[in-house]
Coordinates of C-alpha atoms in Angstrom, one line a residue:
M50 CA 0.4 9.8 22.6
A51 CA -1.3 6.2 21.6
Q52 CA -0.8 3.6 24.4
N53 CA -1.2 0.0 24.5
A54 CA -4.0 -1.0 27.0
V55 CA -2.1 -1.4 30.5
Y56 CA -2.5 -4.6 32.3
L57 CA -3.4 -4.4 35.6
P58 CA -4.4 -8.3 37.5
D59 CA -7.2 -8.3 38.9
E60 CA -5.6 -9.9 42.2
F61 CA -3.3 -6.4 42.4
L62 CA -6.6 -4.6 41.6
A63 CA -7.6 -6.2 44.5
Q64 CA -4.7 -6.0 46.4
M65 CA -4.5 -2.3 45.9
R66 CA -8.3 -1.4 46.8
Q67 CA -7.0 -3.0 50.5
A68 CA -4.3 -0.3 50.5
M69 CA -5.1 2.7 49.0
P70 CA -6.6 5.1 51.9
E71 CA -10.0 6.8 52.2
H72 CA -9.3 9.8 50.6
L73 CA -8.4 8.7 46.7
S74 CA -10.7 7.9 44.7
F75 CA -9.7 4.2 43.1
D76 CA -11.8 4.5 40.1
E77 CA -9.4 7.6 39.4
F78 CA -6.2 5.5 40.4
I79 CA -7.3 2.5 37.2
A80 CA -7.4 5.7 35.2
A81 CA -4.4 7.8 36.1
C82 CA -3.1 4.4 35.4
Q83 CA -4.0 4.3 31.3
R84 CA -3.1 7.4 30.6
P85 CA 0.3 8.1 29.2
L86 CA 3.3 9.1 31.7
R87 CA 3.9 13.1 31.4
R88 CA 7.7 13.5 30.4
S89 CA 9.5 15.1 32.9
I90 CA 13.5 17.0 33.2
R91 CA 15.5 18.1 36.2
V92 CA 17.8 21.0 35.2
N93 CA 21.8 20.6 36.1
T94 CA 22.7 23.0 38.0
L95 CA 26.7 22.2 38.6
K96 CA 26.2 23.0 35.3
I97 CA 23.5 26.4 34.7
S98 CA 21.6 28.1 36.7
V99 CA 17.5 27.3 36.3
D100 CA 16.7 30.8 35.0
D101 CA 19.6 30.3 32.7
F102 CA 17.9 27.7 31.7
L103 CA 14.8 28.2 31.0
Q104 CA 15.6 32.3 29.3
L105 CA 17.7 29.1 26.9
V106 CA 15.3 27.3 26.1
A107 CA 12.9 29.7 25.9
P108 CA 12.8 29.9 22.0
Y109 CA 12.2 26.3 21.6
G110 CA 8.8 26.9 23.3
W111 CA 9.1 24.2 25.3
Q112 CA 6.1 23.9 28.4
L113 CA 7.2 23.4 31.2
T114 CA 5.6 23.3 34.3
P115 CA 7.6 22.8 37.4
V116 CA 7.6 19.9 39.6
P117 CA 6.2 20.4 43.2
W118 CA 9.3 19.0 45.1
C119 CA 12.1 19.5 43.3
A120 CA 12.8 23.4 42.2
E121 CA 15.8 22.1 39.3
G122 CA 12.7 19.7 37.7
F123 CA 9.7 20.3 35.1
W124 CA 7.6 19.0 33.5
I125 CA 7.5 19.4 30.1
E126 CA 5.5 19.0 26.9
R127 CA 6.5 20.0 23.2
D128 CA 3.9 20.9 20.6
D129 CA 5.6 18.6 17.9
E130 CA 4.9 15.0 18.7
D131 CA 8.1 14.5 16.3
A132 CA 10.4 17.2 17.6
L133 CA 13.9 15.5 17.9
P134 CA 14.5 13.3 21.0
L135 CA 14.7 15.5 24.5
G136 CA 18.0 13.1 24.9
S137 CA 19.1 14.6 21.2
T138 CA 19.2 17.9 22.1
A139 CA 22.0 20.2 22.6
E140 CA 21.4 21.3 26.4
H141 CA 20.7 17.1 26.8
L142 CA 24.1 16.4 24.9
S143 CA 26.0 18.4 27.2
G144 CA 24.6 18.1 30.0
L145 CA 22.8 21.0 31.3
F146 CA 19.4 19.1 32.1
Y147 CA 18.6 15.0 33.3
I148 CA 15.5 13.1 31.5
Q149 CA 13.9 12.2 35.1
E150 CA 10.7 11.2 36.3
A151 CA 9.1 13.4 38.7
S152 CA 8.6 11.2 41.4
S153 CA 12.3 9.9 41.4
M154 CA 13.0 13.1 42.2
L155 CA 11.7 12.1 45.8
P156 CA 14.2 10.9 47.2
V157 CA 16.6 13.0 46.9
A158 CA 14.4 16.0 47.8
A159 CA 13.4 14.2 51.3
L160 CA 17.7 12.8 51.6
F161 CA 18.6 16.8 52.0
A162 CA 14.7 17.6 53.6
D163 CA 16.6 19.1 57.0
G164 CA 19.1 21.6 54.9
E165 CA 22.3 20.0 55.9
M166 CA 24.8 18.8 53.7
P167 CA 26.3 15.2 54.3
Q168 CA 29.9 14.6 53.1
R169 CA 29.7 11.4 52.5
V170 CA 27.1 10.0 50.6
M171 CA 26.0 6.0 49.0
D172 CA 23.3 5.5 46.3
V173 CA 22.9 2.0 46.9
A174 CA 21.4 0.5 43.6
A175 CA 22.0 3.9 41.8
A176 CA 22.3 2.9 37.8
P177 CA 21.1 4.5 35.2
G178 CA 22.7 7.2 37.4
S179 CA 19.3 10.1 37.7
K180 CA 19.2 10.0 41.4
T181 CA 22.8 10.0 41.9
T182 CA 23.5 13.0 39.8
Q183 CA 21.0 14.9 41.8
I184 CA 22.6 14.0 44.5
A185 CA 25.9 15.0 42.8
A186 CA 24.2 18.4 42.3
R187 CA 23.1 19.1 45.6
M188 CA 26.0 18.7 46.8
G189 CA 27.6 21.5 44.7
N190 CA 30.2 18.5 44.0
T191 CA 31.2 18.3 47.5
G192 CA 32.5 15.7 49.6
A193 CA 32.1 12.3 47.9
I194 CA 29.1 9.9 46.7
L195 CA 29.5 6.2 46.4
A196 CA 27.3 5.0 43.4
N197 CA 26.9 1.2 44.0
E198 CA 25.6 -0.9 40.8
F199 CA 24.8 -4.9 40.9
S200 CA 24.3 -4.7 37.1
A201 CA 27.7 -4.7 35.2
S202 CA 25.8 -4.3 31.8
R203 CA 24.0 -0.6 33.5
V204 CA 27.8 0.9 35.2
K205 CA 28.9 1.6 32.1
V206 CA 25.5 3.9 31.5
L207 CA 25.4 4.7 35.1
H208 CA 29.8 6.2 34.5
A209 CA 28.0 8.0 31.0
N210 CA 25.9 9.9 32.8
I211 CA 27.4 11.0 35.6
S212 CA 30.7 12.3 33.1
R213 CA 28.2 13.9 30.5
N214 CA 26.8 16.1 34.0
G215 CA 30.7 17.1 35.0
I216 CA 30.8 15.6 38.2
S217 CA 33.8 14.9 40.5
N218 CA 33.3 13.1 42.9
V219 CA 31.1 10.1 42.3
S220 CA 33.0 6.9 42.9
L221 CA 31.3 3.8 41.9
T222 CA 31.3 0.3 42.8
H223 CA 29.7 -3.0 41.7
F224 CA 28.1 -5.3 44.4
D225 CA 25.5 -7.1 45.4
G226 CA 23.8 -4.0 48.0
R227 CA 24.0 -6.4 51.1
V228 CA 28.1 -6.3 51.3
F229 CA 28.1 -3.3 52.4
G230 CA 26.9 -2.9 56.2
P231 CA 29.7 -6.0 56.7
A232 CA 32.7 -4.1 54.7
L233 CA 31.7 -0.3 55.6
P234 CA 29.7 -0.5 59.0
E235 CA 28.9 3.5 60.0
M236 CA 30.7 5.1 57.2
F237 CA 28.1 7.1 55.5
D238 CA 26.5 10.5 56.7
A239 CA 23.3 9.6 54.4
I240 CA 22.4 6.9 52.0
L241 CA 20.2 6.2 49.2
L242 CA 18.4 2.8 48.8
D243 CA 16.2 2.5 46.0
A244 CA 15.7 -0.4 46.1
P245 CA 14.5 -3.2 43.5
C246 CA 11.2 -3.6 43.8
S247 CA 8.2 -4.8 42.0
G248 CA 8.1 -2.1 39.7
E249 CA 3.7 -1.8 40.2
G250 CA 4.4 1.9 40.5
V251 CA 5.8 2.1 36.4
V252 CA 2.7 1.1 34.5
R253 CA 2.2 4.5 33.2
K254 CA 5.7 3.7 31.2
D255 CA 5.3 -0.1 30.5
A256 CA 2.0 -1.5 29.7
D257 CA 2.8 -4.3 30.7
A258 CA 5.0 -4.2 33.8
L259 CA 2.9 -6.1 35.3
K260 CA 2.9 -9.2 33.1
N261 CA 4.5 -11.7 35.3
W262 CA 3.3 -10.1 38.5
S263 CA 2.2 -12.0 41.7
V264 CA 1.7 -12.0 45.5
T265 CA 3.9 -14.7 46.1
S266 CA 7.2 -12.6 44.0
N267 CA 6.2 -9.4 45.9
L268 CA 7.0 -11.1 49.4
E269 CA 10.2 -13.0 47.3
I270 CA 11.4 -9.1 46.6
A271 CA 10.4 -8.3 50.2
A272 CA 12.4 -10.9 52.0
T273 CA 15.5 -9.2 49.4
Q274 CA 14.7 -5.8 50.6
R275 CA 14.5 -6.7 53.8
E276 CA 18.2 -7.8 54.1
L277 CA 19.4 -5.0 51.7
I278 CA 17.8 -2.1 54.4
D279 CA 19.6 -4.3 57.7
S280 CA 23.2 -3.7 55.5
A281 CA 22.5 0.0 54.1
F282 CA 21.6 0.9 57.6
H283 CA 24.6 -0.8 59.4
A284 CA 26.6 1.1 56.8
L285 CA 24.8 4.3 58.2
K286 CA 26.4 6.4 60.8
P287 CA 24.4 7.2 64.3
G288 CA 22.8 10.1 63.7
G289 CA 23.1 9.9 59.6
T290 CA 20.5 10.1 57.3
L291 CA 18.5 6.9 55.9
V292 CA 16.0 6.9 52.6
Y293 CA 14.1 4.1 51.9
S294 CA 12.2 4.9 48.1
T295 CA 10.4 2.4 45.8
C296 CA 8.3 2.2 42.5
T297 CA 5.9 -0.1 43.9
L298 CA 2.6 0.6 45.1
N299 CA 1.9 -2.9 47.3
R300 CA 2.5 -2.5 52.1
D301 CA 4.8 -5.6 51.6
E302 CA 7.5 -3.4 49.9
N303 CA 7.1 -0.2 51.4
E304 CA 5.6 0.2 55.1
A305 CA 6.4 -3.1 55.7
I306 CA 10.0 -2.8 55.5
C307 CA 10.9 -0.1 57.7
H308 CA 8.8 -1.4 60.2
W309 CA 10.4 -4.5 60.3
L310 CA 13.6 -2.4 60.4
Q311 CA 12.4 -0.1 63.6
R312 CA 11.3 -4.1 65.3
Q313 CA 15.4 -5.0 64.4
Y314 CA 16.5 -2.1 66.5
P315 CA 13.7 -0.6 68.2
D316 CA 16.1 1.7 70.1
A317 CA 17.6 3.2 67.0
V318 CA 15.1 3.5 64.1
E319 CA 13.1 6.8 63.8
F320 CA 10.8 7.6 61.2
L321 CA 11.0 11.1 60.4
P322 CA 7.8 12.7 58.5
L323 CA 7.5 13.8 55.4
G324 CA 4.3 15.9 55.4
E325 CA 6.5 19.2 55.4
L326 CA 8.9 18.1 52.2
F327 CA 7.1 20.4 49.7
P328 CA 2.9 21.7 49.4
Q329 CA 0.1 19.0 48.7
A330 CA 2.7 16.5 50.7
N331 CA 0.8 15.4 53.4
Q332 CA -2.5 14.2 50.1
A333 CA 0.4 11.2 50.3
L334 CA 1.2 10.7 53.6
T335 CA 1.1 7.7 55.5
A336 CA 0.2 7.4 59.6
E337 CA 4.5 7.0 59.7
G338 CA 4.7 10.0 57.8
F339 CA 6.3 8.1 54.7
L340 CA 4.6 9.3 50.9
H341 CA 3.2 7.0 49.6
V342 CA 1.8 8.0 46.0
F343 CA -0.1 6.5 44.1
P344 CA -0.4 7.6 40.1
Q345 CA -3.6 10.0 40.9
I346 CA -2.2 11.8 43.1
Y347 CA 0.5 14.1 41.5
D348 CA -0.1 12.5 37.9
C349 CA 3.5 11.0 37.7
E350 CA 4.5 7.8 38.9
G351 CA 3.6 5.6 41.7
F352 CA 6.2 5.7 44.2
F353 CA 6.8 5.0 47.6
V354 CA 9.4 7.3 50.2
A355 CA 10.3 6.8 53.7
R356 CA 13.2 8.8 55.7
L357 CA 14.4 7.6 59.4
R358 CA 17.2 8.3 60.9
K359 CA 19.8 6.0 62.6
T360 CA 19.4 7.3 66.6
A361 CA 22.2 4.9 68.1
A362 CA 25.0 2.4 67.1
I363 CA 24.1 -1.4 66.7
A364 CA 26.2 -4.5 66.5
P365 CA 28.6 -4.8 63.5
M366 CA 27.3 -7.7 62.1
P367 CA 30.0 -10.5 60.6
A368 CA 33.0 -8.8 59.1
P369 CA 34.0 -10.1 55.1
T370 CA 35.5 -13.0 54.2
Y371 CA 36.6 -11.5 50.7
K372 CA 39.7 -9.9 49.8
V373 CA 40.0 -6.4 48.5
G374 CA 43.5 -7.1 46.9
N375 CA 46.7 -4.8 46.4
F376 CA 45.5 -1.7 45.0
P377 CA 47.0 -0.1 42.4
F378 CA 46.7 3.8 42.9
T379 CA 49.6 6.0 45.1
P380 CA 49.0 9.3 46.1
L381 CA 50.8 11.9 43.8
K382 CA 54.1 13.6 46.4
P383 CA 53.6 17.3 46.8
K384 CA 56.0 18.6 44.3
D385 CA 55.1 16.4 41.8
A386 CA 51.2 17.4 42.3
A387 CA 52.4 20.6 42.1
Q388 CA 53.8 20.3 38.5
V389 CA 50.0 19.1 37.6
V390 CA 47.5 21.7 39.2
T391 CA 50.6 24.0 37.2
A392 CA 50.0 22.3 33.9
A393 CA 46.1 22.1 34.4
A394 CA 46.2 25.8 35.0
Q395 CA 47.4 26.4 32.1
V396 CA 44.7 24.8 29.9
G397 CA 41.6 26.2 32.2
L398 CA 40.9 22.9 34.2
H399 CA 41.0 23.6 37.9
W400 CA 39.5 21.9 41.7
G401 CA 39.5 22.7 45.0
D402 CA 41.3 20.2 48.1
E403 CA 38.4 18.3 48.3
L404 CA 39.6 16.4 44.9
H405 CA 43.4 14.3 45.7
L406 CA 45.5 13.2 43.3
W407 CA 46.6 9.8 42.5
Q408 CA 48.4 7.4 40.0
R409 CA 48.9 4.1 38.8
D410 CA 50.9 3.9 35.8
K411 CA 50.9 7.0 33.8
E412 CA 48.1 7.9 34.8
L413 CA 46.5 10.6 37.3
W414 CA 43.1 10.6 38.8
L415 CA 41.4 13.2 41.3
F416 CA 39.9 11.3 44.0
P417 CA 37.4 12.7 46.5
A418 CA 39.2 13.6 49.5
Q419 CA 36.2 11.8 51.3
I420 CA 36.4 8.1 49.5
E421 CA 40.1 7.8 50.8
P422 CA 38.9 6.1 54.0
L423 CA 37.4 3.2 52.3
I424 CA 40.6 2.4 50.0
G425 CA 41.1 -0.7 50.8
K426 CA 37.6 -2.2 52.6
V427 CA 36.3 -2.5 49.4
R428 CA 36.8 -3.1 45.3
F429 CA 36.3 0.3 43.5
S430 CA 34.9 0.0 39.4
R431 CA 36.1 3.7 39.3
I432 CA 37.1 6.6 41.8
G433 CA 36.8 9.8 41.1
I434 CA 37.8 11.0 37.9
R435 CA 40.7 10.1 35.4
L436 CA 42.4 13.5 35.0
A437 CA 45.5 12.8 32.1
E438 CA 47.7 10.8 31.1
T439 CA 51.2 11.6 31.1
Y440 CA 53.8 11.3 28.6
N441 CA 57.6 12.3 27.5
K442 CA 56.1 16.2 26.0
G443 CA 53.8 16.5 29.2
Y444 CA 50.3 15.8 29.7
R445 CA 47.4 14.4 28.0
W446 CA 44.0 15.6 29.7
Q447 CA 41.1 13.3 29.4
H448 CA 37.5 14.0 28.3
E449 CA 36.0 13.1 31.2
A450 CA 37.9 16.2 33.1
V451 CA 37.9 18.3 30.9
I452 CA 34.1 18.5 31.3
A453 CA 34.2 18.1 34.9
L454 CA 36.9 21.1 35.5
A455 CA 36.8 23.9 32.3
G456 CA 34.3 25.7 33.6
L457 CA 31.9 28.3 31.2
N458 CA 35.0 31.4 31.3
N459 CA 38.7 29.2 30.1
P460 CA 40.9 30.5 28.8
L461 CA 40.9 28.1 25.5
A462 CA 37.4 27.8 24.8
F463 CA 36.9 28.1 20.8
A464 CA 33.3 28.4 20.9
L465 CA 31.8 26.6 17.6
T466 CA 28.9 27.1 15.6
L467 CA 25.8 24.9 15.7
A468 CA 26.3 22.9 13.2
E469 CA 30.5 22.9 14.0
A470 CA 28.6 21.3 17.6
E471 CA 26.5 19.3 15.9
E472 CA 29.4 17.5 13.7
W473 CA 31.6 17.3 16.7
Y474 CA 28.9 14.7 18.4
R475 CA 29.0 12.6 15.1
G476 CA 33.1 12.3 15.9
R477 CA 34.1 14.4 13.3
D478 CA 37.2 16.7 13.1
I479 CA 35.7 21.1 12.8
Y480 CA 37.2 22.6 10.1
P481 CA 36.4 26.6 11.5
Q482 CA 36.6 29.2 9.0
N483 CA 38.5 31.2 11.1
P484 CA 40.9 28.8 13.3
P485 CA 42.1 29.6 16.6
T486 CA 45.5 30.9 17.1
R487 CA 46.8 28.4 19.9
D488 CA 47.0 24.6 18.5
E489 CA 45.2 22.8 21.4
V490 CA 41.8 25.0 22.4
I491 CA 38.8 24.1 24.6
V492 CA 35.8 24.3 21.9
T493 CA 32.3 24.7 23.5
F494 CA 28.7 25.5 22.7
Q495 CA 26.2 27.7 24.4
G496 CA 29.7 28.4 26.5
Q497 CA 29.8 24.6 27.5
P498 CA 32.5 22.8 27.0
L499 CA 32.1 20.1 24.7
G500 CA 35.5 18.6 24.6
L501 CA 39.3 18.9 24.1
A502 CA 40.5 19.6 20.0
K503 CA 44.0 20.0 18.7
K504 CA 44.7 22.6 16.0
I505 CA 46.4 20.5 13.3
G506 CA 46.2 22.7 9.3
S507 CA 43.5 24.7 9.2
R508 CA 41.6 21.6 10.9
L509 CA 40.6 20.8 15.1
K510 CA 41.1 17.4 15.3
N511 CA 38.4 15.8 17.3
S512 CA 38.9 13.9 20.9
Y513 CA 35.2 12.9 21.3
P514 CA 35.1 9.7 23.4
R515 CA 34.1 6.6 20.4
E516 CA 32.0 4.5 22.4
L517 CA 30.0 8.5 23.1
V518 CA 29.2 8.8 19.5
R519 CA 26.3 9.6 18.0
D520 CA 24.5 9.4 14.4
G521 CA 20.8 10.1 13.5
R522 CA 19.3 13.0 14.2
L523 CA 20.8 15.5 16.3
F524 CA 20.4 18.9 17.4
A525 CA 20.8 21.2 14.4
G526 CA 17.7 23.1 13.4
N527 CA 14.7 23.6 15.2
A528 CA 15.1 21.9 18.9

């Protein structure tokens, strides 16, 4: 795979030479920056086990090398350089895997390093969703995740990835991350702050990543990072875990930020060493126990990961002055909720006690129970998943609910052929040779639900959301 020469400013190289530990070769650093980035994927265990996924894709001849710090992660090589893009494969479209850079799997691995399962987690800068979906998989769709994204244009992509992966425990907000300390003091068991940064570690993916690089810019970014980590630390419960990460390499945006936080709260910040996170972690370990991953160490993007514990409560920040406004949802009454549960079960949609039914006008939603204490404290872009719309004859079940709740052994399942599944993703109606006997079915491919379809005569009416419809080359034929 050809790649343009990576631009590395002289001042940046001087800074890296000074920052790099003695046991690492600076020449190997330069060489690693010039090599194309290895592609990697993460199996979505909410939908399929790793073993079943490997068996499913075995005929494709993909060469999958395990990522040491993520049991679900693999570097992927394919013999055919002109092969179908990974994002257009059947397995990606149905949410069986996520295309994610290997080093970006490290922060979530660190978040769950002690084996405990948090009930309420925040991802402060979540789009496009790689880490949010990884957290959801680790939590098994239990508890609740607040996924925040400051960039309005990226919130739509974040939601699309959450929906494709069959996730039900995520709620979305659209704020500057500095709001959460004042608005949600000590409300979260665990927080991931993958902070905006200068991106020095991504040059293998973007040859011009450092085109506008400067020390002054890095220091300006670091000032914002200090404000973000301070806010996140205030939102963290005593005893909770904060993971701070970046995809940059300089110490001003990495180690210095963590030391600054510890100076601010010397009796409340504990650094938790990551040397035992995976074999060979010590190759990237700093004196504090952080992981400072230069690209030549594991042949991936440059990354920094620090894990901190909040050992004591701290004084709150001034309360926010904004008004949240009236909340347009109301909890469904038990009798009405029971009717919805019964109707949903008839189409094979099931959920547990961790999701509660709420209503807005004719819309029915499932809210994660663990997110409900935050209602009235911040404005949400979206809470949980939209289950259905009511009408005089019953319910119109929504696509995202089908993907998240239909499961693998649905009584309404109707398997599509490869060609029919491709037509489904193109937004076209299906004309099966042997139409189903039911008037409403959940169409599947490779056992995975693709959506809800109504039988009209000999065709199945396509309900795939228009904004998700694909064109161009899809997965028919050799992947």
